[in-house]
């Protein structure tokens, strides 16, 4: 079992930045692919970014490419999402997730095994 705890959400003006963190429990963090997803009110949960076990590969949704950066520190059991040039449409609850299979970076929510509780990001115009 892995427990994931997100932090760093908040209220920011359009054009601003936030850095989300996701701390994981357990000794197997480095074996998991990690992903970030978000869910806005009335919408389905959508993929934002993912990073491979060794951080050698990263993937982004088209809507955030060039603005968001995913990274991880396996020594600290933590994955990050740096969000720049935020837009009102980025407003959502952001979740981090862990994929046990770890061999291929996947982008579908149903493929991830463990989830955090989410952190609210609100971008005002």
XYZ file of N, CA, C and O in Angstrom:
500
model
N 0.826 -1.202 0.000
C 0.000 0.000 0.000
C 0.858 1.248 0.000
O 1.932 1.279 0.597
N 0.383 2.238 -0.696
C 1.050 3.535 -0.754
C 0.040 4.598 -0.369
O -1.091 4.585 -0.864
N 0.431 5.478 0.495
C -0.412 6.626 0.826
C 0.199 7.874 0.198
O 1.401 8.102 0.310
N -0.655 8.663 -0.428
C -0.216 9.853 -1.135
C -0.893 11.078 -0.521
O -2.115 11.064 -0.314
N -0.111 12.108 -0.268
C -0.649 13.328 0.323
C -0.184 14.527 -0.504
O 1.015 14.811 -0.566
N -1.157 15.218 -1.115
C -0.840 16.398 -1.911
C -0.838 17.654 -1.043
O -1.532 17.727 -0.028
N -0.080 18.633 -1.482
C -0.066 19.936 -0.839
C 0.335 20.978 -1.868
O 0.809 20.635 -2.956
N 0.130 22.245 -1.516
C 0.579 23.330 -2.378
C -0.502 24.028 -3.177
O -0.224 24.994 -3.880
N -1.728 23.537 -3.087
C -2.804 24.197 -3.817
C -3.153 25.536 -3.180
O -2.664 25.889 -2.111
N -4.003 26.285 -3.868
C -4.418 27.576 -3.341
C -5.061 28.434 -4.395
O -5.434 27.949 -5.469
N -5.210 29.701 -4.055
C -5.810 30.683 -4.953
C -4.709 31.549 -5.551
O -3.849 32.066 -4.836
N -4.745 31.701 -6.871
C -3.720 32.482 -7.562
C -4.378 33.229 -8.709
O -5.391 32.770 -9.263
N -3.815 34.366 -9.061
C -4.333 35.121 -10.194
C -3.841 34.520 -11.506
O -2.785 33.876 -11.546
N -4.586 34.759 -12.538
C -4.180 34.298 -13.864
C -2.791 34.822 -14.196
O -2.469 35.985 -13.912
N -1.975 33.937 -14.754
C -0.596 34.282 -15.055
C 0.379 33.927 -13.958
O 1.595 33.970 -14.175
N -0.147 33.567 -12.796
C 0.686 33.226 -11.664
C 1.163 31.787 -11.696
O 0.924 31.049 -12.667
N 1.835 31.399 -10.615
C 2.433 30.066 -10.523
C 2.099 29.415 -9.192
O 1.881 30.102 -8.188
N 2.065 28.102 -9.219
C 1.950 27.282 -8.013
C 2.808 26.046 -8.197
O 2.993 25.580 -9.328
N 3.264 25.510 -7.079
C 4.000 24.237 -7.118
C 3.302 23.255 -6.200
O 3.225 23.480 -4.987
N 2.790 22.193 -6.781
C 2.157 21.134 -6.009
C 3.196 20.082 -5.644
O 4.094 19.785 -6.425
N 3.025 19.516 -4.469
C 3.863 18.414 -4.016
C 2.977 17.237 -3.655
O 1.827 17.421 -3.233
N 3.528 16.054 -3.799
C 2.819 14.838 -3.419
C 3.820 13.934 -2.715
O 4.752 13.431 -3.349
N 3.612 13.759 -1.423
C 4.502 12.924 -0.630
C 3.923 11.523 -0.507
O 2.734 11.360 -0.202
N 4.770 10.531 -0.725
C 4.334 9.143 -0.689
C 4.948 8.408 0.480
O 6.104 8.651 0.844
N 4.166 7.524 1.064
C 4.695 6.661 2.116
C 5.275 5.404 1.488
O 5.029 5.093 0.317
N 6.033 4.649 2.264
C 6.508 3.365 1.796
C 7.871 3.428 1.142
O 8.372 4.498 0.801
N 8.437 2.233 0.921
C 9.800 2.139 0.398
C 9.840 1.807 -1.086
O 10.905 1.586 -1.630
N 8.683 1.743 -1.727
C 8.654 1.335 -3.123
C 8.305 2.468 -4.072
O 7.982 2.233 -5.222
N 8.393 3.687 -3.600
C 8.014 4.844 -4.415
C 8.756 4.848 -5.741
O 8.176 5.136 -6.785
N 10.032 4.547 -5.726
C 10.842 4.635 -6.941
C 10.459 3.598 -7.985
O 10.911 3.691 -9.130
N 9.626 2.645 -7.639
C 9.204 1.634 -8.601
C 7.907 2.001 -9.303
O 7.467 1.291 -10.213
N 7.282 3.105 -8.896
C 5.998 3.497 -9.448
C 6.130 4.601 -10.487
O 6.890 5.544 -10.304
N 5.355 4.483 -11.545
C 5.090 5.643 -12.370
C 4.155 6.557 -11.588
O 3.245 6.081 -10.909
N 4.386 7.852 -11.681
C 3.547 8.815 -10.960
C 2.830 9.729 -11.945
O 3.401 10.149 -12.954
N 1.588 10.022 -11.630
C 0.807 10.891 -12.492
C 0.094 11.974 -11.709
O -0.123 11.860 -10.499
N -0.243 13.026 -12.440
C -1.098 14.095 -11.906
C -2.360 14.156 -12.767
O -2.284 14.124 -14.004
N -3.480 14.258 -12.110
C -4.776 14.391 -12.769
C -5.509 15.564 -12.126
O -5.140 16.022 -11.053
N -6.543 16.025 -12.787
C -7.358 17.086 -12.205
C -8.817 16.872 -12.564
O -9.150 16.233 -13.553
N -9.676 17.439 -11.714
C -11.111 17.329 -11.948
C -11.770 18.643 -11.593
O -11.697 19.092 -10.443
N -12.388 19.237 -12.582
C -13.138 20.473 -12.387
C -14.599 20.128 -12.102
O -15.062 19.037 -12.472
N -15.328 21.015 -11.471
C -16.735 20.734 -11.146
C -17.539 20.378 -12.393
O -17.463 21.079 -13.414
N -18.269 19.282 -12.311
C -19.112 18.860 -13.418
C -18.381 18.205 -14.567
O -18.992 17.884 -15.593
N -17.078 17.980 -14.398
C -16.295 17.369 -15.468
C -15.641 16.091 -14.990
O -15.497 15.858 -13.791
N -15.225 15.276 -15.947
C -14.534 14.046 -15.601
C -13.079 14.343 -15.216
O -12.511 15.359 -15.607
N -12.518 13.410 -14.474
C -11.110 13.534 -14.119
C -10.265 13.405 -15.375
O -10.495 12.510 -16.183
N -9.288 14.299 -15.543
C -8.480 14.276 -16.741
C -6.989 14.225 -16.410
O -6.537 14.719 -15.377
N -6.265 13.629 -17.328
C -4.820 13.512 -17.205
C -4.166 14.874 -17.357
O -4.566 15.671 -18.213
N -3.146 15.130 -16.537
C -2.378 16.365 -16.628
C -0.937 16.071 -17.017
O -0.415 16.619 -17.991
N -0.266 15.197 -16.247
C 1.146 14.919 -16.491
C 1.513 13.602 -15.827
O 0.846 13.164 -14.884
N 2.591 12.992 -16.310
C 3.086 11.762 -15.701
C 4.591 11.697 -15.874
O 5.152 12.309 -16.791
N 5.206 10.915 -14.987
C 6.660 10.803 -15.003
C 7.054 9.368 -14.714
O 6.447 8.690 -13.880
N 8.055 8.903 -15.425
C 8.506 7.521 -15.261
C 9.258 7.333 -13.950
O 9.587 8.287 -13.259
N 9.563 6.075 -13.656
C 10.171 5.749 -12.367
C 11.483 6.498 -12.133
O 11.751 6.981 -11.035
N 12.292 6.554 -13.172
C 13.608 7.183 -13.028
C 13.613 8.644 -13.440
O 14.670 9.283 -13.451
N 12.437 9.147 -13.775
C 12.280 10.537 -14.241
C 12.867 10.748 -15.626
O 13.027 11.878 -16.066
N 13.141 9.650 -16.328
C 13.696 9.787 -17.661
C 12.684 10.181 -18.711
O 13.058 10.690 -19.777
N 11.413 9.935 -18.430
C 10.357 10.267 -19.388
C 9.246 11.030 -18.696
O 8.864 10.686 -17.567
N 8.753 12.039 -19.385
C 7.612 12.792 -18.877
C 6.591 12.970 -19.992
O 6.947 12.986 -21.181
N 5.331 13.069 -19.615
C 4.248 13.227 -20.573
C 3.291 14.290 -20.049
O 3.085 14.397 -18.842
N 2.720 15.033 -20.985
C 1.829 16.118 -20.602
C 0.591 16.141 -21.480
O 0.650 15.803 -22.668
N -0.500 16.567 -20.894
C -1.684 16.864 -21.689
C -1.380 18.093 -22.556
O -0.618 18.979 -22.148
N -1.974 18.138 -23.724
C -1.731 19.266 -24.626
C -2.089 20.595 -23.974
O -1.458 21.622 -24.239
N -3.092 20.571 -23.122
C -3.577 21.817 -22.517
C -2.581 22.442 -21.544
O -2.697 23.633 -21.217
N -1.605 21.664 -21.084
C -0.643 22.192 -20.094
C 0.789 22.177 -20.613
O 1.691 22.698 -19.935
N 0.990 21.605 -21.775
C 2.340 21.483 -22.314
C 2.972 22.862 -22.473
O 2.357 23.792 -22.992
N 4.207 22.990 -22.006
C 4.912 24.261 -22.068
C 4.668 25.157 -20.858
O 5.374 26.151 -20.678
N 3.678 24.809 -20.051
C 3.374 25.615 -18.850
C 3.618 24.844 -17.556
O 4.003 25.445 -16.546
N 3.382 23.548 -17.572
C 3.540 22.717 -16.384
C 4.769 21.832 -16.537
O 5.108 21.402 -17.646
N 5.401 21.529 -15.401
C 6.546 20.625 -15.391
C 6.399 19.645 -14.237
O 6.223 20.060 -13.084
N 6.472 18.362 -14.555
C 6.416 17.326 -13.539
C 7.838 16.854 -13.253
O 8.659 16.731 -14.156
N 8.114 16.604 -11.974
C 9.426 16.109 -11.564
C 9.253 15.237 -10.335
O 8.173 15.207 -9.730
N 10.305 14.530 -9.973
C 10.235 13.680 -8.789
C 11.601 13.621 -8.129
O 12.630 13.773 -8.772
N 11.569 13.361 -6.829
C 12.767 13.146 -6.033
C 12.564 11.828 -5.311
O 11.861 11.770 -4.284
N 13.152 10.767 -5.836
C 12.932 9.443 -5.244
C 13.541 9.330 -3.849
O 13.067 8.540 -3.027
N 14.561 10.102 -3.563
C 15.156 10.075 -2.224
C 14.210 10.653 -1.183
O 14.277 10.303 -0.006
N 13.314 11.543 -1.642
C 12.355 12.169 -0.731
C 10.941 11.605 -0.900
O 10.000 12.102 -0.274
N 10.797 10.587 -1.760
C 9.472 9.990 -1.996
C 8.443 11.060 -2.371
O 7.294 11.042 -1.888
N 8.828 11.971 -3.235
C 7.960 13.097 -3.551
C 7.945 13.353 -5.054
O 8.983 13.269 -5.720
N 6.765 13.666 -5.546
C 6.604 14.103 -6.932
C 6.040 15.519 -6.903
O 5.268 15.880 -6.006
N 6.436 16.314 -7.896
C 6.064 17.724 -7.938
C 5.360 18.056 -9.242
O 5.569 17.410 -10.258
N 4.566 19.101 -9.191
C 3.990 19.668 -10.409
C 4.149 21.183 -10.332
O 3.462 21.839 -9.528
N 5.078 21.701 -11.114
C 5.276 23.145 -11.200
C 4.328 23.679 -12.260
O 4.385 23.259 -13.413
N 3.485 24.621 -11.868
C 2.468 25.160 -12.767
C 2.717 26.650 -12.963
O 2.641 27.424 -12.003
N 3.032 27.029 -14.174
C 3.289 28.430 -14.522
C 2.235 28.921 -15.506
O 1.530 28.130 -16.133
N 2.158 30.221 -15.640
C 1.213 30.855 -16.578
C -0.187 30.280 -16.411
O -0.847 29.903 -17.387
N -0.625 30.219 -15.182
C -1.913 29.597 -14.892
C -3.064 30.379 -15.507
O -3.038 31.615 -15.604
N -4.079 29.620 -15.906
C -5.269 30.181 -16.535
C -6.502 29.809 -15.705
O -6.488 28.785 -14.995
N -7.569 30.578 -15.811
C -8.790 30.218 -15.070
C -9.267 28.799 -15.377
O -9.806 28.126 -14.482
N -9.067 28.327 -16.580
C -9.492 26.967 -16.940
C -8.636 25.888 -16.294
O -8.936 24.694 -16.405
N -7.565 26.265 -15.608
C -6.790 25.294 -14.838
C -7.404 25.033 -13.462
O -6.942 24.163 -12.727
N -8.425 25.784 -13.116
C -9.086 25.602 -11.826
C -9.677 24.204 -11.711
O -10.445 23.765 -12.571
N -9.296 23.501 -10.655
C -9.730 22.120 -10.456
C -9.150 21.594 -9.147
O -8.296 22.246 -8.536
N -9.611 20.437 -8.758
C -8.931 19.676 -7.711
C -7.870 18.826 -8.408
O -8.178 18.108 -9.365
N -6.649 18.914 -7.913
C -5.526 18.188 -8.507
C -5.184 16.989 -7.630
O -5.045 17.110 -6.403
N -5.031 15.844 -8.291
C -4.732 14.593 -7.609
C -3.414 14.022 -8.117
O -3.150 14.047 -9.325
N -2.624 13.478 -7.208
C -1.504 12.668 -7.666
C -1.891 11.202 -7.540
O -2.768 10.840 -6.740
N -1.262 10.376 -8.348
C -1.604 8.966 -8.403
C -0.359 8.143 -8.695
O 0.577 8.626 -9.336
N -0.371 6.908 -8.227
C 0.753 5.991 -8.418
C 0.301 4.765 -9.198
O -0.757 4.182 -8.900
N 1.104 4.396 -10.164
C 0.843 3.214 -10.993
C 1.861 2.150 -10.644
O 3.059 2.333 -10.899
N 1.405 1.021 -10.097
C 2.311 -0.010 -9.629
C 3.109 -0.666 -10.738
O 4.240 -1.108 -10.491
N 2.523 -0.761 -11.934
C 3.228 -1.544 -12.949
C 4.531 -0.880 -13.361
O 5.490 -1.564 -13.672
N 4.590 0.447 -13.351
C 5.832 1.166 -13.437
C 6.693 1.030 -14.675
O 7.728 1.685 -14.777
N 6.309 0.184 -15.610
C 7.176 -0.052 -16.769
C 6.864 0.902 -17.907
O 7.754 1.303 -18.653
N 5.616 1.240 -18.037
C 5.167 2.112 -19.109
C 4.440 3.284 -18.478
O 3.656 3.104 -17.550
N 4.682 4.478 -18.966
C 3.973 5.641 -18.451
C 2.599 5.684 -19.098
O 2.484 5.726 -20.313
N 1.584 5.659 -18.253
C 0.201 5.591 -18.748
C -0.547 6.867 -18.377
O -0.178 7.563 -17.434
N -1.599 7.131 -19.122
C -2.288 8.413 -18.973
C -3.765 8.289 -18.634
O -4.464 9.295 -18.563
N -4.257 7.078 -18.430
C -5.663 6.879 -18.105
C -5.827 6.704 -16.600
O -5.104 5.924 -15.965
N -6.790 7.391 -16.033
C -6.976 7.366 -14.583
C -7.209 5.950 -14.065
O -6.709 5.583 -12.994
N -7.955 5.135 -14.813
C -8.288 3.793 -14.327
C -7.069 2.892 -14.216
O -7.106 1.842 -13.570
N -5.975 3.288 -14.826
C -4.765 2.465 -14.810
C -3.908 2.716 -13.565
O -2.949 1.994 -13.338
N -4.267 3.717 -12.779
C -3.500 4.049 -11.590
C -4.119 3.395 -10.360
O -5.335 3.303 -10.234
N -3.243 2.948 -9.459
C -3.680 2.118 -8.346
C -3.933 2.887 -7.048
O -4.770 2.484 -6.252
N -3.171 3.923 -6.817
C -3.265 4.661 -5.553
C -3.459 6.148 -5.854
O -2.859 6.682 -6.787
N -4.270 6.767 -5.006
C -4.631 8.169 -5.208
C -4.518 8.959 -3.915
O -4.784 8.437 -2.833
N -4.127 10.228 -4.065
C -4.184 11.139 -2.941
C -5.579 11.707 -2.757
O -6.495 11.411 -3.531
N -5.716 12.557 -1.774
C -7.031 13.124 -1.455
C -7.352 14.351 -2.299
O -8.492 14.812 -2.315
N -6.366 14.897 -2.961
C -6.571 16.041 -3.828
C -6.279 17.362 -3.134
O -6.379 17.490 -1.919
N -5.900 18.352 -3.939
C -5.666 19.701 -3.446
C -6.300 20.686 -4.432
O -6.168 20.533 -5.644
N -6.998 21.676 -3.901
C -7.737 22.609 -4.735
C -6.809 23.676 -5.308
O -6.037 24.295 -4.573
N -6.927 23.893 -6.601
C -6.244 24.996 -7.272
C -7.314 25.881 -7.897
O -8.146 25.405 -8.679
N -7.302 27.151 -7.531
C -8.262 28.110 -8.073
C -7.504 29.268 -8.705
O -6.669 29.889 -8.049
N -7.793 29.510 -9.977
C -7.136 30.579 -10.712
C -8.180 31.646 -11.032
O -9.158 31.364 -11.742
N -7.962 32.832 -10.522
C -8.915 33.919 -10.753
C -8.501 34.738 -11.970
O -7.318 34.884 -12.264
N -9.504 35.271 -12.659
C -9.214 36.050 -13.871
C -9.012 37.523 -13.557
O -9.237 37.973 -12.456
